[in-house]
Coordinates of C-alpha atoms and ligand atoms in Angstrom, one line a residue:
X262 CA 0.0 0.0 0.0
X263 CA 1.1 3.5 -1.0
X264 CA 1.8 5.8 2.2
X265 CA -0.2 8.5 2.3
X266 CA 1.6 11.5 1.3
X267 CA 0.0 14.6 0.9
X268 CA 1.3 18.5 1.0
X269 CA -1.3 20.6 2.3
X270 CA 0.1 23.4 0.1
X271 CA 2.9 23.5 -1.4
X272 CA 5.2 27.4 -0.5
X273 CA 6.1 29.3 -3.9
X274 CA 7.4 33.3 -4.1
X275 CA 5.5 33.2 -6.7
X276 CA 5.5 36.5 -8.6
X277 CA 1.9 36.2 -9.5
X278 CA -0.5 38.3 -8.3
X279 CA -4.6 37.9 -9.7
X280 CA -4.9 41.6 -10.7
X281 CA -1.7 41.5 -12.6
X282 CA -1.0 41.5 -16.7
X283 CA -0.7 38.1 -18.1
X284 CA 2.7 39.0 -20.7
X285 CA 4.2 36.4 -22.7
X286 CA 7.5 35.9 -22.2
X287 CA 10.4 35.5 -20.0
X288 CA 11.4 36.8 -16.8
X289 CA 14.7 37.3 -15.7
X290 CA 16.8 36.3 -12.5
X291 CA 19.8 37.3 -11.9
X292 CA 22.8 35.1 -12.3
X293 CA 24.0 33.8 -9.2
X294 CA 27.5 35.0 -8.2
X295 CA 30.4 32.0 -8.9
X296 CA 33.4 31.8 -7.6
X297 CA 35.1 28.9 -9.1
X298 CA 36.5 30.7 -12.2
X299 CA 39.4 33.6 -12.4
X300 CA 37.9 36.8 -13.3
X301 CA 40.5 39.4 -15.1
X302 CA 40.5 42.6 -13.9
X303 CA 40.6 45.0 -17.1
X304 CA 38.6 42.4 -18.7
X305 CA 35.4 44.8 -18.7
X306 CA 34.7 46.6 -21.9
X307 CA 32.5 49.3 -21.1
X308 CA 32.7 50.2 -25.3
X309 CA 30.0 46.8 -25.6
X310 CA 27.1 47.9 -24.1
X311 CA 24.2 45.8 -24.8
X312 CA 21.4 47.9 -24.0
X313 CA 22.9 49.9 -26.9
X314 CA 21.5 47.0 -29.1
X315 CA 24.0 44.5 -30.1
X316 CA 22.8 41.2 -32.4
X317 CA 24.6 38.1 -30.2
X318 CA 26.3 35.3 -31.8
X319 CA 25.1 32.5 -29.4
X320 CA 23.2 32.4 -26.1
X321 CA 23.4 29.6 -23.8
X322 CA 22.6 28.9 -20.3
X323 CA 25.3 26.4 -18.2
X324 CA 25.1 23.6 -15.8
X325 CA 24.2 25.9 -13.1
X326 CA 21.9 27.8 -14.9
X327 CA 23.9 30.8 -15.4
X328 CA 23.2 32.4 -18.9
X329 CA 26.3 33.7 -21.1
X330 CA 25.4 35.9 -24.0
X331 CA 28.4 36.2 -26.4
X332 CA 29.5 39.2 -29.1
X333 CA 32.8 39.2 -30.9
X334 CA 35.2 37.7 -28.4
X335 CA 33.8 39.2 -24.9
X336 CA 30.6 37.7 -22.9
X337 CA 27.9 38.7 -21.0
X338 CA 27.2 36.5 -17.9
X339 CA 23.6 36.9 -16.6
X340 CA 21.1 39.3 -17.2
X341 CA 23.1 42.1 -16.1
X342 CA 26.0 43.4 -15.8
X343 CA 29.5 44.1 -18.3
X344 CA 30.8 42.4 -21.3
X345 CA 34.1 40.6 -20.3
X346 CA 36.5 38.5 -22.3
X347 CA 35.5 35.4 -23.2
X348 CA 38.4 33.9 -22.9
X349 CA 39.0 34.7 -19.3
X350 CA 36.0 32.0 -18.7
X351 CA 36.6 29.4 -21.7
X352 CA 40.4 29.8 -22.3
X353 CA 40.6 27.1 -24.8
X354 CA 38.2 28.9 -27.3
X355 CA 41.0 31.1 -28.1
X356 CA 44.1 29.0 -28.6
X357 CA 42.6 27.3 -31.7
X358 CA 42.4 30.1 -33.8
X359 CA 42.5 33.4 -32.3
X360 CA 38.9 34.0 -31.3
X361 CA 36.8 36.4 -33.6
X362 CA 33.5 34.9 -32.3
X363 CA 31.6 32.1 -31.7
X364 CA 28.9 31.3 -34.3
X365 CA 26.3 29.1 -31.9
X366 CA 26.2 27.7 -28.4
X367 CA 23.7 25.1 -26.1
X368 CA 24.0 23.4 -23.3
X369 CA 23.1 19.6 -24.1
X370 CA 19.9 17.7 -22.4
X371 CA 20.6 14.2 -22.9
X372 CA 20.2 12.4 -19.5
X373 CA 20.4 9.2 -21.0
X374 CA 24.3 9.9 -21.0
X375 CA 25.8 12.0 -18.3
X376 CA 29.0 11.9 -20.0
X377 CA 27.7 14.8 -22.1
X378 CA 24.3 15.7 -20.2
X379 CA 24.5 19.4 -19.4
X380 CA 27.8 20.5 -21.0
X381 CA 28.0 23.5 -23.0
X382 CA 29.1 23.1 -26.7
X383 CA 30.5 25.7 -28.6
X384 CA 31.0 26.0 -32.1
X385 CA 33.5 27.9 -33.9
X386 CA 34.0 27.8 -38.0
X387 CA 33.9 23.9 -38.5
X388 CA 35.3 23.2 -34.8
X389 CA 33.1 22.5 -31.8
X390 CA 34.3 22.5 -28.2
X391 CA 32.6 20.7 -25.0
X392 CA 32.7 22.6 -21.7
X393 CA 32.2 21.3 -18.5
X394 CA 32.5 23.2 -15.1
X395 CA 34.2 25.6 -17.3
X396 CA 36.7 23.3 -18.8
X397 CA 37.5 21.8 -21.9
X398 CA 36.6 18.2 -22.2
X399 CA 39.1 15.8 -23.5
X400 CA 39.5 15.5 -27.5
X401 CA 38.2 18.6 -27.8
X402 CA 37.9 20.7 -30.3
X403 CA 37.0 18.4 -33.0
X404 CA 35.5 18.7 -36.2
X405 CA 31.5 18.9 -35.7
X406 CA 31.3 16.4 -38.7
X407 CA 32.5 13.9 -36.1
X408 CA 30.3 14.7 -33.3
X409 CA 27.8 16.1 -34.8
X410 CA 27.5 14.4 -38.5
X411 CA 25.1 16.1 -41.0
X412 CA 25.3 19.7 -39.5
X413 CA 27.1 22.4 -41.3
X414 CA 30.2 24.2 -40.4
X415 CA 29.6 28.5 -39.2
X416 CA 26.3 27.3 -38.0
X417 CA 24.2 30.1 -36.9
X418 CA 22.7 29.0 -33.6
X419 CA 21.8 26.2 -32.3
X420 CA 19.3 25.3 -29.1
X421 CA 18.8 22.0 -27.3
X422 CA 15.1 20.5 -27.3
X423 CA 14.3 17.9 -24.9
X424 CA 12.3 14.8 -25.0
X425 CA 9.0 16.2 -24.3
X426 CA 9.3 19.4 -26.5
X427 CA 10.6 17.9 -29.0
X428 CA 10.1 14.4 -30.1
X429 CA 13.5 13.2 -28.5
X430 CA 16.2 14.5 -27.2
X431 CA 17.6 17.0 -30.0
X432 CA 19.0 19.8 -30.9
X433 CA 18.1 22.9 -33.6
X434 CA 20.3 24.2 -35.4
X435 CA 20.2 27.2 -37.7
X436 CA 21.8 28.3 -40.5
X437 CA 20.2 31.0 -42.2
X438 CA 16.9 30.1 -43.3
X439 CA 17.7 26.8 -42.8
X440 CA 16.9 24.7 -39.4
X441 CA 18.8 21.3 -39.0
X442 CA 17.2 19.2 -36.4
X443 CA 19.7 16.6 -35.0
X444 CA 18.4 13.6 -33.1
X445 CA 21.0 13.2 -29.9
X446 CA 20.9 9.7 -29.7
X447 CA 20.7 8.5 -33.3
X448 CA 22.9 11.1 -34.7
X449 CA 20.4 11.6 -37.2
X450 CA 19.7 15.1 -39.0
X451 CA 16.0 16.2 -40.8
X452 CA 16.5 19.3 -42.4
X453 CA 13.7 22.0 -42.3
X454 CA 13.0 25.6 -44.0
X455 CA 11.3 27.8 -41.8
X456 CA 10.7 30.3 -43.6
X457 CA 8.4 32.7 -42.0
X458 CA 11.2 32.7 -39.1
X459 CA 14.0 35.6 -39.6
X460 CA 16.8 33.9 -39.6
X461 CA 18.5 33.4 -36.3
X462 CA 22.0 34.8 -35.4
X463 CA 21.0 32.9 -32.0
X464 CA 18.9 30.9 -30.1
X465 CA 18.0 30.4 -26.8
X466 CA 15.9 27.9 -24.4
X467 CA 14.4 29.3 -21.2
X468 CA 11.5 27.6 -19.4
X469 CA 10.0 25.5 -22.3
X470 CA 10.2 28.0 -24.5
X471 CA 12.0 29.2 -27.5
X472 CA 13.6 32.0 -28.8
X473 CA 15.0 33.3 -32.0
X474 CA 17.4 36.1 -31.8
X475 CA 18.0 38.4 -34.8
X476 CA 19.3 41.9 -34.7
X477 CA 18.3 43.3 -31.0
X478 CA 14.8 41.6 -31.3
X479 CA 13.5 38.1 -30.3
X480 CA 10.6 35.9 -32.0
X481 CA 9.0 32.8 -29.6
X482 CA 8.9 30.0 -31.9
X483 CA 7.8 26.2 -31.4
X484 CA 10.4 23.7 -31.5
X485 CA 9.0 20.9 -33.8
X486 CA 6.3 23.0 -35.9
X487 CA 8.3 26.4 -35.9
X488 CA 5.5 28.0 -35.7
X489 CA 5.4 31.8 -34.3
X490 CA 1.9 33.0 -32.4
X491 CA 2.0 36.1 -31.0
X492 CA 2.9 39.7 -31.8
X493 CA 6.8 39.6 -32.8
X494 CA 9.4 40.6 -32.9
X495 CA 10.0 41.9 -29.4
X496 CA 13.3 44.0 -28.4
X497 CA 15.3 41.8 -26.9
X498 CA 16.6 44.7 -24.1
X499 CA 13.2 45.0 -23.2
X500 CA 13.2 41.0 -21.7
X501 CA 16.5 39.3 -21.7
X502 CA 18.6 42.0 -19.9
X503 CA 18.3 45.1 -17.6
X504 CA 18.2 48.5 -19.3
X505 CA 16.3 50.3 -17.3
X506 CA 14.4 53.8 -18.0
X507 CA 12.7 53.5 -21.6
X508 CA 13.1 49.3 -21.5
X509 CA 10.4 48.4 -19.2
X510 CA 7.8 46.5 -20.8
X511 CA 4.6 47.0 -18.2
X512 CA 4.1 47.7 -14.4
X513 CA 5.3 46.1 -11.5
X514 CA 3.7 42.8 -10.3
X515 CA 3.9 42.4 -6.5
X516 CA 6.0 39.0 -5.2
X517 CA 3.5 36.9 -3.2
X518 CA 4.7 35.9 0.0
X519 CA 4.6 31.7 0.7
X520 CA 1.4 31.8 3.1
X521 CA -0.1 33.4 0.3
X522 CA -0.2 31.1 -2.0
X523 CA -2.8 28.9 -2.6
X524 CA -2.0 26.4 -5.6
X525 CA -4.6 24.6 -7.0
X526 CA -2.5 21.7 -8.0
X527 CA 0.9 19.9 -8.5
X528 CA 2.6 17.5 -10.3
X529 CA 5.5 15.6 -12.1
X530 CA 5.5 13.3 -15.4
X531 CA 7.6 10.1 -15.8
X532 CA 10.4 12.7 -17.9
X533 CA 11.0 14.4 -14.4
X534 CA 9.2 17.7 -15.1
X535 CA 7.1 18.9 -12.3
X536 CA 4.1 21.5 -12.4
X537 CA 2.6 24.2 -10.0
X538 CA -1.2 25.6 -11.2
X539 CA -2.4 28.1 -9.4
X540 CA -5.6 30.3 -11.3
X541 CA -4.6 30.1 -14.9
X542 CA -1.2 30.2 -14.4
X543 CA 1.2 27.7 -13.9
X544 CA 5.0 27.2 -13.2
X545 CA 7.6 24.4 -13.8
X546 CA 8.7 23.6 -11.0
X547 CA 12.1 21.4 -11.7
X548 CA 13.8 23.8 -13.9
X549 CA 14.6 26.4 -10.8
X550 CA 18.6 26.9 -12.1
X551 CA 17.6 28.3 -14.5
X552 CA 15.4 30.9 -13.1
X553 CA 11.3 30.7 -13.1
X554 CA 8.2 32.5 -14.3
X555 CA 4.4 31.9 -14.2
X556 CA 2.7 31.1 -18.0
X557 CA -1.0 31.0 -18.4
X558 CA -2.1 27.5 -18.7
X559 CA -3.7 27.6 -21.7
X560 CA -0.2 28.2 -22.9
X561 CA 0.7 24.6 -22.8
X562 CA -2.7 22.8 -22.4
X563 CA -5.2 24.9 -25.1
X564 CA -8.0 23.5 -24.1
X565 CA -7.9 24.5 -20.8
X566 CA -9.3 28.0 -19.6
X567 CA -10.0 28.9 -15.4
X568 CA -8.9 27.1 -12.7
X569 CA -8.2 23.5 -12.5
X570 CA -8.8 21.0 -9.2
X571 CA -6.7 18.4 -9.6
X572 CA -3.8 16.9 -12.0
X573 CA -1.7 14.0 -12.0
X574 CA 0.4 12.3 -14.5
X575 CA 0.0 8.4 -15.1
X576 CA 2.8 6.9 -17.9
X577 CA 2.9 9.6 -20.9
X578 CA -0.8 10.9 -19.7
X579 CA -1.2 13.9 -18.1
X580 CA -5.2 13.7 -16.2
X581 CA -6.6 17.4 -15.7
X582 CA -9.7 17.6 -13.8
X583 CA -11.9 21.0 -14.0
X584 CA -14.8 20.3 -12.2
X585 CA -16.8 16.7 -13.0
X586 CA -14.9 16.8 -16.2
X587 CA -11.4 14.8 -17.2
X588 CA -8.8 16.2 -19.6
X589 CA -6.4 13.4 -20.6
X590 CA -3.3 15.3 -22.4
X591 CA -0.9 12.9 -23.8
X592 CA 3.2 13.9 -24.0
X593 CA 5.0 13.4 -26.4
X594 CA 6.1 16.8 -27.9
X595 CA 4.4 19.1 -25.6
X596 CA 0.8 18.8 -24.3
X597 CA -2.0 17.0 -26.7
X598 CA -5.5 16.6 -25.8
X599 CA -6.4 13.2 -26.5
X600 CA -9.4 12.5 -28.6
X601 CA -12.8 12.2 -27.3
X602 CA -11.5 14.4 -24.3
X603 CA -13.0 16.0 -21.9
X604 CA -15.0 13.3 -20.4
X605 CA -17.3 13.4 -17.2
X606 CA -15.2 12.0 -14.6
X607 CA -17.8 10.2 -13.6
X608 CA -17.5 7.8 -16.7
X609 CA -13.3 7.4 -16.4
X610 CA -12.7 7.1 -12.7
X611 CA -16.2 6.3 -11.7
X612 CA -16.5 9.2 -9.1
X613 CA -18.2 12.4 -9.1
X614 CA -16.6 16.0 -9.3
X615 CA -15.3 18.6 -8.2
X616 CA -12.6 17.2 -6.1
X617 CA -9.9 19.0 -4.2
X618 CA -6.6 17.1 -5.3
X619 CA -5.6 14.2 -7.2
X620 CA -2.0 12.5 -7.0
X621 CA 0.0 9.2 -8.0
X622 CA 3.1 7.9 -6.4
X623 CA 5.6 7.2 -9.2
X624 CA 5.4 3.3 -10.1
X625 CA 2.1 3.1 -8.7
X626 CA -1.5 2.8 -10.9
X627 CA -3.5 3.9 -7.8
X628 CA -3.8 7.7 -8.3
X629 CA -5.2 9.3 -4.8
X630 CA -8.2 11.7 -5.2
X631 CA -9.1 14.0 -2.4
X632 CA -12.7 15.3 -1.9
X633 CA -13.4 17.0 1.9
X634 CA -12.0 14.7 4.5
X635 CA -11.8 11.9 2.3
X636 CA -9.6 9.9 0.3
X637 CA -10.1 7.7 -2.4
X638 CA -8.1 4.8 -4.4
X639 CA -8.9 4.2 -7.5
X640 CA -6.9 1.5 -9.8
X641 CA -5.8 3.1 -13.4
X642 CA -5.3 -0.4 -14.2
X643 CA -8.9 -1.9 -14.3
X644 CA -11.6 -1.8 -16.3
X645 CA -14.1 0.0 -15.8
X646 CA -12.5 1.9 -13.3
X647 CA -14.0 2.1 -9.5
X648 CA -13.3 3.8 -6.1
X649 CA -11.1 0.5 -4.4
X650 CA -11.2 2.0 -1.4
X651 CA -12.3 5.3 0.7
X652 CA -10.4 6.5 4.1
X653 CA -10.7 9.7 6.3
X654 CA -7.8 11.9 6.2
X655 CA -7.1 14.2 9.2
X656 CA -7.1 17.8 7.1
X657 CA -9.8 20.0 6.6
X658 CA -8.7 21.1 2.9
X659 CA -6.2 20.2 0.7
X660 CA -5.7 22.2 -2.6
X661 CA -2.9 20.0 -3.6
X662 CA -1.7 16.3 -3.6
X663 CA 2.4 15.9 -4.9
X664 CA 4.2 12.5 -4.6
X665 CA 7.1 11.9 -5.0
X666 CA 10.1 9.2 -5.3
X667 CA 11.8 10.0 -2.1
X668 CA 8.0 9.2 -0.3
X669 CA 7.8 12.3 1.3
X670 CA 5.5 15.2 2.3
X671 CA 6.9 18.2 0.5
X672 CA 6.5 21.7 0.9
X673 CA 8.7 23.6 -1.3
X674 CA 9.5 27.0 -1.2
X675 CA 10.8 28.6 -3.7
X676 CA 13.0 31.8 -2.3
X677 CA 14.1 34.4 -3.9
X678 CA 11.6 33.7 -7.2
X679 CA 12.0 35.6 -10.0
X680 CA 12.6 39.0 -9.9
X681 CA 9.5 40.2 -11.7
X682 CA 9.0 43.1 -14.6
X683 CA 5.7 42.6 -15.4
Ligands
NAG2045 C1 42.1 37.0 -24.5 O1 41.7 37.7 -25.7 C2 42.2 39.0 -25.8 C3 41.6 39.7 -26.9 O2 40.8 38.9 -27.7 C4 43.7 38.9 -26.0 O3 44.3 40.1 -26.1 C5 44.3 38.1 -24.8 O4 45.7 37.9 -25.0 C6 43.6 36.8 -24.6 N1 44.0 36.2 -23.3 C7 44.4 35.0 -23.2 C8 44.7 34.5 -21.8 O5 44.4 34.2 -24.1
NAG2046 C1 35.3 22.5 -11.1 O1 36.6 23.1 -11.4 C2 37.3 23.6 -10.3 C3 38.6 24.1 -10.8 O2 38.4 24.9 -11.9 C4 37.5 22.5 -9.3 O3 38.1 23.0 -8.2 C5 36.1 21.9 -8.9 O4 36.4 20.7 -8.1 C6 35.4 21.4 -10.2 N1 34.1 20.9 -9.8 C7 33.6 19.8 -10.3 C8 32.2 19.5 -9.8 O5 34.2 19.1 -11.0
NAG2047 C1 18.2 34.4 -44.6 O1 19.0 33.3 -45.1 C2 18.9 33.1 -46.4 C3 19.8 31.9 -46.8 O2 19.4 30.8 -46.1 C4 19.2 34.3 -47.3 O3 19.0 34.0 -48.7 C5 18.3 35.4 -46.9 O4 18.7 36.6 -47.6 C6 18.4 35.7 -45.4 N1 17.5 36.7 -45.0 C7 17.9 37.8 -44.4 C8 16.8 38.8 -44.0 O5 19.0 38.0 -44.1
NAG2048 C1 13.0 45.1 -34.3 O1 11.6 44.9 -34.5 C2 10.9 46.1 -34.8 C3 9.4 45.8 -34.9 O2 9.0 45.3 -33.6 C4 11.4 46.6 -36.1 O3 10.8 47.8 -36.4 C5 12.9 46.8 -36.1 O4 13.4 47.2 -37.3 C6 13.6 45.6 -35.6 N1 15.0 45.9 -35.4 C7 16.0 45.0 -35.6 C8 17.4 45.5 -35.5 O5 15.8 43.9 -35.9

């Protein structure tokens, strides 16, 4: 029998307030301070000043979620801040050939091999170098046709795209109106025109979400389809970095403290990705290095509009219930409603809505769903489907239900959140 693990409420800073502007894109955080590289002294160059507008040659975050923006042969770490040498971080990048510039940079998501899972990969005229913890890995540079066959030399950008956004584990690159989309694992390459996109001098992953840098703008685009929705371009200056006066794009949202939040659900998929809703926004939860924001939930799951009650994940199926209805979203590249969906939730699980929570212990086909003071098992595995078993719990209301692998209660909070320019 699963223990009985519930999280009355789960603590997020949150920068989310109800009377606040929905926008559409990222939020930054500042980098976090790291110590465990040399730092020159004159390396600042107060002549590159990005909020002057500057087109960059790669973006890329690193293993600890630090973003490096590069221009010529100086860097940008973070969101703020001056343009150093870039050699004073990645030495090697310059004893090749002296370094002009880097053409494209990603950091790789392949967890299947930790051996190159989270290093950063430059790529320099038809040479690309692997960085880890800021240093060269052995053999490198070699010639991308070696490591990465069927992708062109001067690349424009490139961006990594993860099992779940894209259909494996991949990576885009560009090269001018051209995309080449290379499979990790099978070393395989499918070669794509996108040509309403502006062609990208780089790209950049934050949060799910994708962006095309060209000139001091930005354009969101979707990883397998390419497709753009919104109104782009955007300035980049106004998003990705601080500026200041004249580069604010709304007013000020107002960071929620942790005993105000009140989430309406959690929960994590069999790829590791975890999920906060709370009204119609929600949050990954997982990806925290890298910073976080709030995106409406219709942004992922379109058929979704309000609040939901309850969500758990059981194999590639994501179960959203709204009420006495069941969405039942499969994952493969991003979030799919599957056919026939919504459905009363009487007819799949055999109970009546609304309920408060709903969760599923990893491994496990009993998902848990909370209505009042009461608990009830129901087995994903048979047919037709049928509360198994119904047990008082000792709280008077639980918005959210969260299991996970270590069988704990969790209460996770979030601290310093995103710093928020709504
Ligand atoms: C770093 O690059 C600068 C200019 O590109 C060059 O003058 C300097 O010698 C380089 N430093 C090292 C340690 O290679
Ligand atoms: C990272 O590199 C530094 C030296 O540059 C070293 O002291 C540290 O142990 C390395 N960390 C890891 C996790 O390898
Ligand atoms: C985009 O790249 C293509 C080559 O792939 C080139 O023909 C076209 O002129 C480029 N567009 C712009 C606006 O630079
Ligand atoms: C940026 O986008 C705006 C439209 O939003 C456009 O007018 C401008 O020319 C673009 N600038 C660059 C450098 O791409």
């Amino acid at each position: 029998m699963t223990a009985v693990l519930l999280s009355l409420y789960a603590c997020l800073a949150l920068a989310l307030s109800n009377a606040a502007p929905v926008h559409d894109d990222v939020m930054i955080k500042d980098a976090p301070e790291d110590h465990s590289h040399p730092k020159g002294e004159d390396h600042h160059d107060a002549k590159l000043d990005r909020c002057k507008g500057i087109e960059f040659d790669a973006i890329t975050p690193d293993e600890k979620g630090n973003t490096f923006f590069f221009k010529g042969d100086h860097l940008w770490k973070g969101f703020s801040g001056p343009a150093e040498l870039s050699n004073s971080t990645f030495k090697e990048l310059d004893d090749f050939h002296h370094l002009g510039h880097v053409d494209a940079a990603f950091r790789m998501h392949h967890q299947d091999d930790l051996n190159v899972h989270d290093h950063i990969y430059f790529f320099l005229g038809d040479k690309v170098f692997s960085y880890y913890n800021y240093t060269l890995e052995q053999g490198y540079p070699m010639e991308i046709q070696q490591d990465f066959p069927g992708v062109p030399s001067h690349p424009d950008a490139a961006v990594e795209c993860p099992k779940g956004e894209c259909i494996t584990d991949s990576v885009l690159f560009f090269k001018g109106n051209e995309i080449y989309s290379f499979d990790i694992k099978t070393k395989s390459v499918k070669k794509k025109v996108w040509a309403h996109l502006p062609n990208c001098t780089s790209a950049f992953r934050w949060q799910e979400h994708y962006y095309c840098f060209h000139g001091y703008n930005f354009t969101r685009f979707h990883p397998v389809s390419g497709d753009v929705t919104g109104t782009y371009p955007k300035d980049a200056r106004k998003y990705f970095m601080r500026c200041g006066e004249g580069f604010d794009h709304g007013s000020g949202a107002r960071r929620q403290r942790c005993s105000e939040v009140k989430l309406n659900a959690i929960t994590s998929d069999d790829k590791g990705r975890s999920y906060a809703f709370q009204d119609a926004m929600y949050m990954r939860l997982d990806t925290h290095r890298d910073g976080s924001h709030h995106f409406p939930i219709s942004r992922s799951w379109k058929e979704i509009s309000g609040v939901v009650d309850a969500v758990y994940n059981y194999g590639d199926n994501m179960y959203i219930i709204q009420g006495d209805q069941v969405y039942i979203y499969k994952s493969v590249a991003h979030y799919t409603l599957i056919e026939g969906y919504p459905k009363p939730l009487k007819e799949e699980l055999g109970i009546d809505g609304p309920v408060d929570a709903a969760f599923l212990c990893p491994n496990q086909h009993i998902v848990n769903i909370i209505q009042g003071q009461k608990m009830y098992d129901i087995d994903l595995d048979a047919t037709p489907r049928a509360v198994k078993m119904e047990r008082p719990i000792p709280f008077p209301k639980i918005d959210a239900g969260f299991c996970d692998a270590d069988g704990v209660k969790k209460t996770q909070c979030i601290p310093e959140g995103p710093t928020i320019l709504l």
